[in-house]
Amino acid sequence: MAAAVPVLIVITLFSLQACEAEGEKLDSDQVVGVWKGSGAGRIRFHENGRFEMTGIPRDAIAFSFIDPPPGKGRISGEGTWQLEGGRDQGAALELLIDNGGSFSNASETALLQLQQGGENPRMYFDTNPDKEYGYEVRRTAP
């Protein structure tokens, strides 16, 4: 019985952390601005719902079209963004990518998941729904 107590404590702490992370959300004011990742990756989110990205690693986005951009380098593009559930609040950000830049058509999307909210928010490109990891970007300027 005594051995079960530490296990229950660990499970409870893990559950509390998961609930805290699930409760974090971004609003559109927190999204607008410049976000940067490692290796010169950069995304600028505009108040009007548009974005531009440059230097994002090709493997940061799970491509759905048949012929993804060639190579293993970095990609660029632009399009529109929206918070999960609308423009007010969400724990994820959907990027609807336009034709142009590294993209041969306008059928691509990318998902940025909230990793950390608050004053120094961080998001990551979600490429694997079973794991919380991916190419991370941090807000650096409004």
mmCIF file of C-alpha atoms in Angstrom, residues 4 14 38-39 57 66 128:
data_model
loop_
_atom_site.group_PDB
_atom_site.id
_atom_site.type_symbol
_atom_site.label_atom_id
_atom_site.label_comp_id
_atom_site.label_asym_id
_atom_site.label_seq_id
_atom_site.Cartn_x
_atom_site.Cartn_y
_atom_site.Cartn_z
ATOM 1 C CA ALA A 4 1.125 2.926 -4.249
ATOM 2 C CA PHE A 14 1.082 14.708 -14.177
ATOM 3 C CA SER A 38 16.101 28.064 -34.910
ATOM 4 C CA GLY A 39 18.114 28.371 -38.114
ATOM 5 C CA PRO A 57 12.513 23.540 -42.249
ATOM 6 C CA ILE A 66 1.359 14.355 -53.765
ATOM 7 C CA ASN A 128 2.856 13.857 -35.337
#
